[in-house]
mmCIF file with all atom_site columns, C-alpha atoms in Angstrom:
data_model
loop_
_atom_site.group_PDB
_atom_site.id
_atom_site.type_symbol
_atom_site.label_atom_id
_atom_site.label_alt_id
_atom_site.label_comp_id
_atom_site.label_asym_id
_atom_site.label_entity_id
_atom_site.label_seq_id
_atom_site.pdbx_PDB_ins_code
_atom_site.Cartn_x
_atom_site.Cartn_y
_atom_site.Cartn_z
_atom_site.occupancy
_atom_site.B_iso_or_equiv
_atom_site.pdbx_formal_charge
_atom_site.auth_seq_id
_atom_site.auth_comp_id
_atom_site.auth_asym_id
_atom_site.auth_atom_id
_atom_site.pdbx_PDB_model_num
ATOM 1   C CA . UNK A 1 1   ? 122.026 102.997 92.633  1.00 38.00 ? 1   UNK A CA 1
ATOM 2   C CA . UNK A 1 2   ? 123.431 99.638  94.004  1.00 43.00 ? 2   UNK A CA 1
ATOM 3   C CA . UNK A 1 3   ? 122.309 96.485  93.067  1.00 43.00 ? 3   UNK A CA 1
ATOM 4   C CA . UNK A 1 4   ? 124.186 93.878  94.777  1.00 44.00 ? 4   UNK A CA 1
ATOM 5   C CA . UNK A 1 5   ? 123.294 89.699  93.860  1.00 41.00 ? 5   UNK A CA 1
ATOM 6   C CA . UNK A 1 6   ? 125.051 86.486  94.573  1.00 43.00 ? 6   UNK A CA 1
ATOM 7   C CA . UNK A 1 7   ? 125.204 83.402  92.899  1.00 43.00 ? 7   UNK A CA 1
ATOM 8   C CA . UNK A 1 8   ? 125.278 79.681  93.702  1.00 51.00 ? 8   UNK A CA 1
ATOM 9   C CA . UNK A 1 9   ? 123.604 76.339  92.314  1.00 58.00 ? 9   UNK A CA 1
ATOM 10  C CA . UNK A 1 10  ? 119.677 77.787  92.425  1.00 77.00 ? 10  UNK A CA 1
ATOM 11  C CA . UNK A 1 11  ? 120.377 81.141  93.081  1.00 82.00 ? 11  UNK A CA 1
ATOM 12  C CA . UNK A 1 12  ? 121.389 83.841  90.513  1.00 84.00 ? 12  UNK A CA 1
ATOM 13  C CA . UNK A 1 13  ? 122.128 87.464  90.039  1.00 83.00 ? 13  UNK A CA 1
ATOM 14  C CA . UNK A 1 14  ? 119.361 89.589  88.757  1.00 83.00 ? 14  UNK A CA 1
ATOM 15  C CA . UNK A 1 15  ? 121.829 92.557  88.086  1.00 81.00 ? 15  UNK A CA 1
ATOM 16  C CA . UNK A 1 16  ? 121.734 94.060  84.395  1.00 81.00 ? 16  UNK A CA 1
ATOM 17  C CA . UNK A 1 17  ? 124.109 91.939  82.364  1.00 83.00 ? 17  UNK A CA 1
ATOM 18  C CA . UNK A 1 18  ? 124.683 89.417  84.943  1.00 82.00 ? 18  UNK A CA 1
ATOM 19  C CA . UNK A 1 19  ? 127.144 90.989  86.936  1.00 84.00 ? 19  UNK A CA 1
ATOM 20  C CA . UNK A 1 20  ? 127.389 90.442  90.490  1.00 82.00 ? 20  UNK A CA 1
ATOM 21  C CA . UNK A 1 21  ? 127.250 94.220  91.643  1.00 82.00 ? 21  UNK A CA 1
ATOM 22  C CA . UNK A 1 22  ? 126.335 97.582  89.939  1.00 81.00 ? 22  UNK A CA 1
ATOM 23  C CA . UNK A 1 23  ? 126.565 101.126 90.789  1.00 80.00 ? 23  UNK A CA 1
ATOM 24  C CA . UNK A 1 24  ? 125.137 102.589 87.656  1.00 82.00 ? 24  UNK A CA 1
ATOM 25  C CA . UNK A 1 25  ? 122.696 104.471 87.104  1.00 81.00 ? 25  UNK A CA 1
ATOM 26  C CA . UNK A 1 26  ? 118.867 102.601 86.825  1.00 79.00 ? 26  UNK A CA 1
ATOM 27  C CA . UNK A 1 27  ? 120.436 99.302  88.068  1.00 80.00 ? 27  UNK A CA 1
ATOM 28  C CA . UNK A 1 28  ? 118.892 99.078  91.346  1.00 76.00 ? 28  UNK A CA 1
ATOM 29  C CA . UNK A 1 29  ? 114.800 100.159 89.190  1.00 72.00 ? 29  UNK A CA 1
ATOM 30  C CA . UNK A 1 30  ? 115.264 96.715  87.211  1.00 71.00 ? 30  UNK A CA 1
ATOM 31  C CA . UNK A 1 31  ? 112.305 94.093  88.487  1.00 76.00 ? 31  UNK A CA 1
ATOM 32  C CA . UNK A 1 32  ? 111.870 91.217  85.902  1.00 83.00 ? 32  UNK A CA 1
ATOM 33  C CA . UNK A 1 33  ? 108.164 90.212  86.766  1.00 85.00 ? 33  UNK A CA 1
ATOM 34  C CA . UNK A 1 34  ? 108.218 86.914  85.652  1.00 90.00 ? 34  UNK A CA 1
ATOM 35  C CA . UNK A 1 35  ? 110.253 86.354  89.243  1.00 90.00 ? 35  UNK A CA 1
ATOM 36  C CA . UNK A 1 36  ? 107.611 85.921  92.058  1.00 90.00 ? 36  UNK A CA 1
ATOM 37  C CA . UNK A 1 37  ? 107.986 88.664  94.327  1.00 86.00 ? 37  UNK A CA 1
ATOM 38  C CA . UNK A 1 38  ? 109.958 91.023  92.538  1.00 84.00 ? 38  UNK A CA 1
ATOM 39  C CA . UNK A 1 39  ? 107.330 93.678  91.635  1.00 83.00 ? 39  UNK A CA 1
ATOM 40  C CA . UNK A 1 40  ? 106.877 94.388  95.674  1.00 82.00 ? 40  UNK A CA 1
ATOM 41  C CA . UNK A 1 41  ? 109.441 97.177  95.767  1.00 80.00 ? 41  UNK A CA 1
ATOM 42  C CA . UNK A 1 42  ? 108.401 99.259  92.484  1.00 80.00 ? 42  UNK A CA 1
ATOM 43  C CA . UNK A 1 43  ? 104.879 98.772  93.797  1.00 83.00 ? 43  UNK A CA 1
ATOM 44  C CA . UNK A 1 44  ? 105.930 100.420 97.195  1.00 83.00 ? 44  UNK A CA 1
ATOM 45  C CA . UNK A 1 45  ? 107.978 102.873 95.411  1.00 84.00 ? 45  UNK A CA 1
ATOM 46  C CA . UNK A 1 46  ? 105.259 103.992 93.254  1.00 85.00 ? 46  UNK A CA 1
ATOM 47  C CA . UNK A 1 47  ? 102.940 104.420 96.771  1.00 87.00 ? 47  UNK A CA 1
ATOM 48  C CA . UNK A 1 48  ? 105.201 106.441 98.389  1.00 86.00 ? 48  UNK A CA 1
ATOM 49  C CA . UNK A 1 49  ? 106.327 108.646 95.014  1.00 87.00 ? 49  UNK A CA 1
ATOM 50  C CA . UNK A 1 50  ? 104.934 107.931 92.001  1.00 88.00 ? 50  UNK A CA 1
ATOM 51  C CA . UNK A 1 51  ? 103.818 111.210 90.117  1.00 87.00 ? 51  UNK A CA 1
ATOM 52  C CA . UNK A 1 52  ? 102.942 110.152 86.013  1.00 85.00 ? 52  UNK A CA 1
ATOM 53  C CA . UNK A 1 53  ? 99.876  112.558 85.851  1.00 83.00 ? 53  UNK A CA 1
ATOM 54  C CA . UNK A 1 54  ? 97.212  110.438 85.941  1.00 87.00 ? 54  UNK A CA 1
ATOM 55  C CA . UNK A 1 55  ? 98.185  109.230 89.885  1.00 86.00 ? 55  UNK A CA 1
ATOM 56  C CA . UNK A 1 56  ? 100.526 110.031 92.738  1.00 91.00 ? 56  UNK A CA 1
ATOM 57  C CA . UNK A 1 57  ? 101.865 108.954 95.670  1.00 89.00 ? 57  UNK A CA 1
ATOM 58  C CA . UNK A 1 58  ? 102.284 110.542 98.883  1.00 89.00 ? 58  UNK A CA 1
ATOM 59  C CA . UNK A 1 59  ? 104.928 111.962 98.326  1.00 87.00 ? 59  UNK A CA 1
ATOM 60  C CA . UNK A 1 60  ? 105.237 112.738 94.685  1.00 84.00 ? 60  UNK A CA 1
ATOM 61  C CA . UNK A 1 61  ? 107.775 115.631 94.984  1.00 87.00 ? 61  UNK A CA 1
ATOM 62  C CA . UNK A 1 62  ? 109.969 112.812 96.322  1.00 86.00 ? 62  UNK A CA 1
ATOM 63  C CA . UNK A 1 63  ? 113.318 111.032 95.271  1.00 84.00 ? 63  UNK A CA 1
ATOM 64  C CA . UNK A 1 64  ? 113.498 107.446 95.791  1.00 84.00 ? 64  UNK A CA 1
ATOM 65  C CA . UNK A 1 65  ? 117.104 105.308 95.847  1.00 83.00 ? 65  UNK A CA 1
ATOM 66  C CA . UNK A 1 66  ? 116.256 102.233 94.933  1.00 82.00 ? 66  UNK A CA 1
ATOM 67  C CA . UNK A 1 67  ? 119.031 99.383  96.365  1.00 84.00 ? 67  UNK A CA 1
ATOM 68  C CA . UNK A 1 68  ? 118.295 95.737  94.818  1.00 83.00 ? 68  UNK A CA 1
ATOM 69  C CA . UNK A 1 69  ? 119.410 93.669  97.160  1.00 85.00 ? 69  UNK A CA 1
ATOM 70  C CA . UNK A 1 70  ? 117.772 90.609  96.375  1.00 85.00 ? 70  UNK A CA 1
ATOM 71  C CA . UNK A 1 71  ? 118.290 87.500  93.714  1.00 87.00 ? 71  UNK A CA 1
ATOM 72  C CA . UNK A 1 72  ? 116.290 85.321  91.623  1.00 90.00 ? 72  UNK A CA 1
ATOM 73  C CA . UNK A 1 73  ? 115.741 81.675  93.252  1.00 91.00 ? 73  UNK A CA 1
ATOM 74  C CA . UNK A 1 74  ? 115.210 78.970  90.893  1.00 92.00 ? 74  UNK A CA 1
ATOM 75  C CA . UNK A 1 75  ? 113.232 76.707  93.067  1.00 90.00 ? 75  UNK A CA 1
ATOM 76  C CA . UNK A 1 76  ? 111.999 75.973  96.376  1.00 88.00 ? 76  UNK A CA 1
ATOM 77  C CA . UNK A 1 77  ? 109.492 79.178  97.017  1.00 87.00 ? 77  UNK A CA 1
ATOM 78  C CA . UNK A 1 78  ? 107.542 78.396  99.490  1.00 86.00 ? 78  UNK A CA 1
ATOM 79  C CA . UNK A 1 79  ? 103.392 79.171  98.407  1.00 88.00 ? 79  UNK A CA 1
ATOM 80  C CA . UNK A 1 80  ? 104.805 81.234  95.732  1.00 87.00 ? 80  UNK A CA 1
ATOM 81  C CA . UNK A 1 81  ? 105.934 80.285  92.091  1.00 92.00 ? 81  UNK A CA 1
ATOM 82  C CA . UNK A 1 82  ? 108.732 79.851  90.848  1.00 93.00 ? 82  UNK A CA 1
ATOM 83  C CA . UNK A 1 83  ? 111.293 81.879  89.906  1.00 94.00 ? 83  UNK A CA 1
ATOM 84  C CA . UNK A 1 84  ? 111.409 83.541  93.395  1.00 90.00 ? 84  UNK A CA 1
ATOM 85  C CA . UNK A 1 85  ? 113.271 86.350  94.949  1.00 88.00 ? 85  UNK A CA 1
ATOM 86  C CA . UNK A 1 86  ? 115.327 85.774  97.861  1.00 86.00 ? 86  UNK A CA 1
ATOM 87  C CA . UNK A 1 87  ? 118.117 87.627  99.945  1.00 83.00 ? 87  UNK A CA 1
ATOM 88  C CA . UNK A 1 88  ? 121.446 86.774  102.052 1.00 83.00 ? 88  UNK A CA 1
ATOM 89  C CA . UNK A 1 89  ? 121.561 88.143  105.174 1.00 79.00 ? 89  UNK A CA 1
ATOM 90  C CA . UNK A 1 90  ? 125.059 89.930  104.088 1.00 83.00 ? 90  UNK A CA 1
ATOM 91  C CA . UNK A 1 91  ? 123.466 91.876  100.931 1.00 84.00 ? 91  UNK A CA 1
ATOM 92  C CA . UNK A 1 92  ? 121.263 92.907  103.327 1.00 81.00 ? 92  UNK A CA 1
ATOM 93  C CA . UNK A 1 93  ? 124.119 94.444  105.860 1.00 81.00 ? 93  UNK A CA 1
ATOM 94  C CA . UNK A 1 94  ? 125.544 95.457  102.537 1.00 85.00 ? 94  UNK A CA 1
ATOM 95  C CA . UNK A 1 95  ? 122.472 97.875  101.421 1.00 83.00 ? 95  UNK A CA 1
ATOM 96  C CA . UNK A 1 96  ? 121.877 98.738  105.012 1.00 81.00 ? 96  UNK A CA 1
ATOM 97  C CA . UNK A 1 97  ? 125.894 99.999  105.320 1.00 83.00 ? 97  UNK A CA 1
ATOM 98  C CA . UNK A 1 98  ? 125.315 101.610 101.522 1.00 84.00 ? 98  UNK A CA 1
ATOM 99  C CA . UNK A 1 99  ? 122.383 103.675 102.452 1.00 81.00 ? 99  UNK A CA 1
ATOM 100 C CA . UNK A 1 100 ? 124.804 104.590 105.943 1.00 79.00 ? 100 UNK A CA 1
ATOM 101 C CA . UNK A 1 101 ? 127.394 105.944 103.573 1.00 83.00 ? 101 UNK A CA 1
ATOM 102 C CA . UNK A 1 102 ? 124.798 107.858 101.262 1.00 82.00 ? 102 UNK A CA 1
ATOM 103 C CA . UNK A 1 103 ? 123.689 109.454 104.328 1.00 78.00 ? 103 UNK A CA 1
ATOM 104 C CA . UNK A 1 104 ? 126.686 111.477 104.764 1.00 79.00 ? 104 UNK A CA 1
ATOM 105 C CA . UNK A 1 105 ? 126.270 113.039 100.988 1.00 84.00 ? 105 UNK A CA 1
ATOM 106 C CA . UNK A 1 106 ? 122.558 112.978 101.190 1.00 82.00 ? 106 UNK A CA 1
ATOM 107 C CA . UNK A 1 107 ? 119.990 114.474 102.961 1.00 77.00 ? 107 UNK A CA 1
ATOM 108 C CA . UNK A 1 108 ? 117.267 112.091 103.035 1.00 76.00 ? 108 UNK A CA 1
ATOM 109 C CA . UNK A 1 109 ? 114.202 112.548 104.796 1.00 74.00 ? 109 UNK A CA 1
ATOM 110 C CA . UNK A 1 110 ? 112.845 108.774 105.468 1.00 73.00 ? 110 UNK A CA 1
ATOM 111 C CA . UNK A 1 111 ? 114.071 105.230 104.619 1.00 73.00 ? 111 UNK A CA 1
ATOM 112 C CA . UNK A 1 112 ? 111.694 101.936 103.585 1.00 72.00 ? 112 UNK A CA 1
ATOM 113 C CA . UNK A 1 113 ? 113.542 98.653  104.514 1.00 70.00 ? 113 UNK A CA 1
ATOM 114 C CA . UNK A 1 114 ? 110.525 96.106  104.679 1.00 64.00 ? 114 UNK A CA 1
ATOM 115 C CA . UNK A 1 115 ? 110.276 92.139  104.712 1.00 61.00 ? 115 UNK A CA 1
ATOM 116 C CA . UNK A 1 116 ? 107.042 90.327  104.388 1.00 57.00 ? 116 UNK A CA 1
ATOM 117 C CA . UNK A 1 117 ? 108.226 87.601  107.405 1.00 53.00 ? 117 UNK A CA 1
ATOM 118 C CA . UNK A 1 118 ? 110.569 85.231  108.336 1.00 53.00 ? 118 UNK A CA 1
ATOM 119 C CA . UNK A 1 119 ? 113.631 84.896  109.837 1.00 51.00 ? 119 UNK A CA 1
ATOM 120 C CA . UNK A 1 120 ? 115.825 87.274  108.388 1.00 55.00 ? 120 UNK A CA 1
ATOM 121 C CA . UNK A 1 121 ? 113.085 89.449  109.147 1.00 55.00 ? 121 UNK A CA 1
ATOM 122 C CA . UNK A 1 122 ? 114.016 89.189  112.714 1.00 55.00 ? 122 UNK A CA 1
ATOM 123 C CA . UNK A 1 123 ? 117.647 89.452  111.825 1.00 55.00 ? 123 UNK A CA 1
ATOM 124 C CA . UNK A 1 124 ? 117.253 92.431  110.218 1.00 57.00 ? 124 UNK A CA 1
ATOM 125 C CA . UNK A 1 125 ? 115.448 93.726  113.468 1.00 58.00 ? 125 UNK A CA 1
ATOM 126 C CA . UNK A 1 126 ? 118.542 93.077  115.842 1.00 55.00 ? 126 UNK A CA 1
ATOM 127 C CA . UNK A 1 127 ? 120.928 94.238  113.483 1.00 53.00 ? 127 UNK A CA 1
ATOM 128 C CA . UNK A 1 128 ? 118.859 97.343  113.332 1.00 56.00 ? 128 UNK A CA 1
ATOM 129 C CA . UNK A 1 129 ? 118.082 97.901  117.058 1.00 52.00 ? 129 UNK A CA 1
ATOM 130 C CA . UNK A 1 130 ? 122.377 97.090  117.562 1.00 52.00 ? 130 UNK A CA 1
ATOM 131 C CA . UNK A 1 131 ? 123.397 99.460  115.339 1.00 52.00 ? 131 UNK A CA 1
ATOM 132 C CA . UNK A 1 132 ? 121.338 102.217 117.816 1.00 54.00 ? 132 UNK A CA 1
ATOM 133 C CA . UNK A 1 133 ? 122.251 100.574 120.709 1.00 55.00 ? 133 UNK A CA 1
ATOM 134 C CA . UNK A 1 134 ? 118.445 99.600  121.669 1.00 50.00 ? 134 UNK A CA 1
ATOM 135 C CA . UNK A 1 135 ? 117.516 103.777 121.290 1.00 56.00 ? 135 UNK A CA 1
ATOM 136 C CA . UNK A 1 136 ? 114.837 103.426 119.125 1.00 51.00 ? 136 UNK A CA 1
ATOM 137 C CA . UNK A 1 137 ? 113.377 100.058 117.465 1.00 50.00 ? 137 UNK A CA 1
ATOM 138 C CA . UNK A 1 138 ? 114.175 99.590  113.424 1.00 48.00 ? 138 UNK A CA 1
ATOM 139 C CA . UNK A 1 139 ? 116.235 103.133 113.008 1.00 53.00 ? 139 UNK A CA 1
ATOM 140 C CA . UNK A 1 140 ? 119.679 103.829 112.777 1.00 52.00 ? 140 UNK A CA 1
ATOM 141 C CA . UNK A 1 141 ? 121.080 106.294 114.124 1.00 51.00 ? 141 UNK A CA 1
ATOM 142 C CA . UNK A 1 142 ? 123.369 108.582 112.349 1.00 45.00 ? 142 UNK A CA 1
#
């Protein structure tokens, strides 16, 4: 798992222990719900492949690889409440490249890389359609 944060004046890490970056194990699954926003990805997760016997997802045979790639913002959220999550366009390169080097070790069948609006929305897009050079809209190619 990866769980990459950064820090600065309202923004801070949500990584286990406070560190800026973890590998281990279960560091990318941790979602502190009193941040706004931060129970989207478990709640996706648990839609595509969530098997506890009383409910499953879609695909409940499934892995999922969670990478955290967002931090807890201290103010200024928009319609939501604060605490917030938020995300820098380079943690967001940084996931995407991660999941590129998993792919080489893993076989994975699909990918979920989703943003509810906005501009790095959009920046996410182009980045996405460059690194397929226009092929096929929000893939990479490997």
């Amino acid at each position: 798992m990866l769980l990459i944060g950064l820090a600065s004046a309202n923004v801070t890490t949500v990584c286990p222990g406070g560190v800026t970056q973890s590998t281990a194990p279960g560091s990318g699954t941790y979602c502190d719900l009193n941040i706004s926003g931060c129970d989207h990805g478990t709640h996706v997760a648990g839609i595509a492949a969530g098997a506890n016997g009383s409910f499953s997802g879609v695909a409940k045979d499934s892995n999922v690889i969670a990478i955290q790639v967002f931090s807890r913002k201290a103010t200024n959220c928009g319609p939501n409440p604060a605490p917030c999550t938020t995300a820098y366009f380079s943690d967001l390169i940084h996931g995407l490249e991660s999941v590129v080097t998993m792919c080489f070790s893993i076989n994975f069948a699909a990918g979920r890389f989703e943003f509810r609006g906005g501009t790095i929305r959009h920046q996410v897009q182009a980045f996405l359609e460059t690194g397929n050079n226009l092929s096929h809209r929000y893939c990479i190619s490997t």
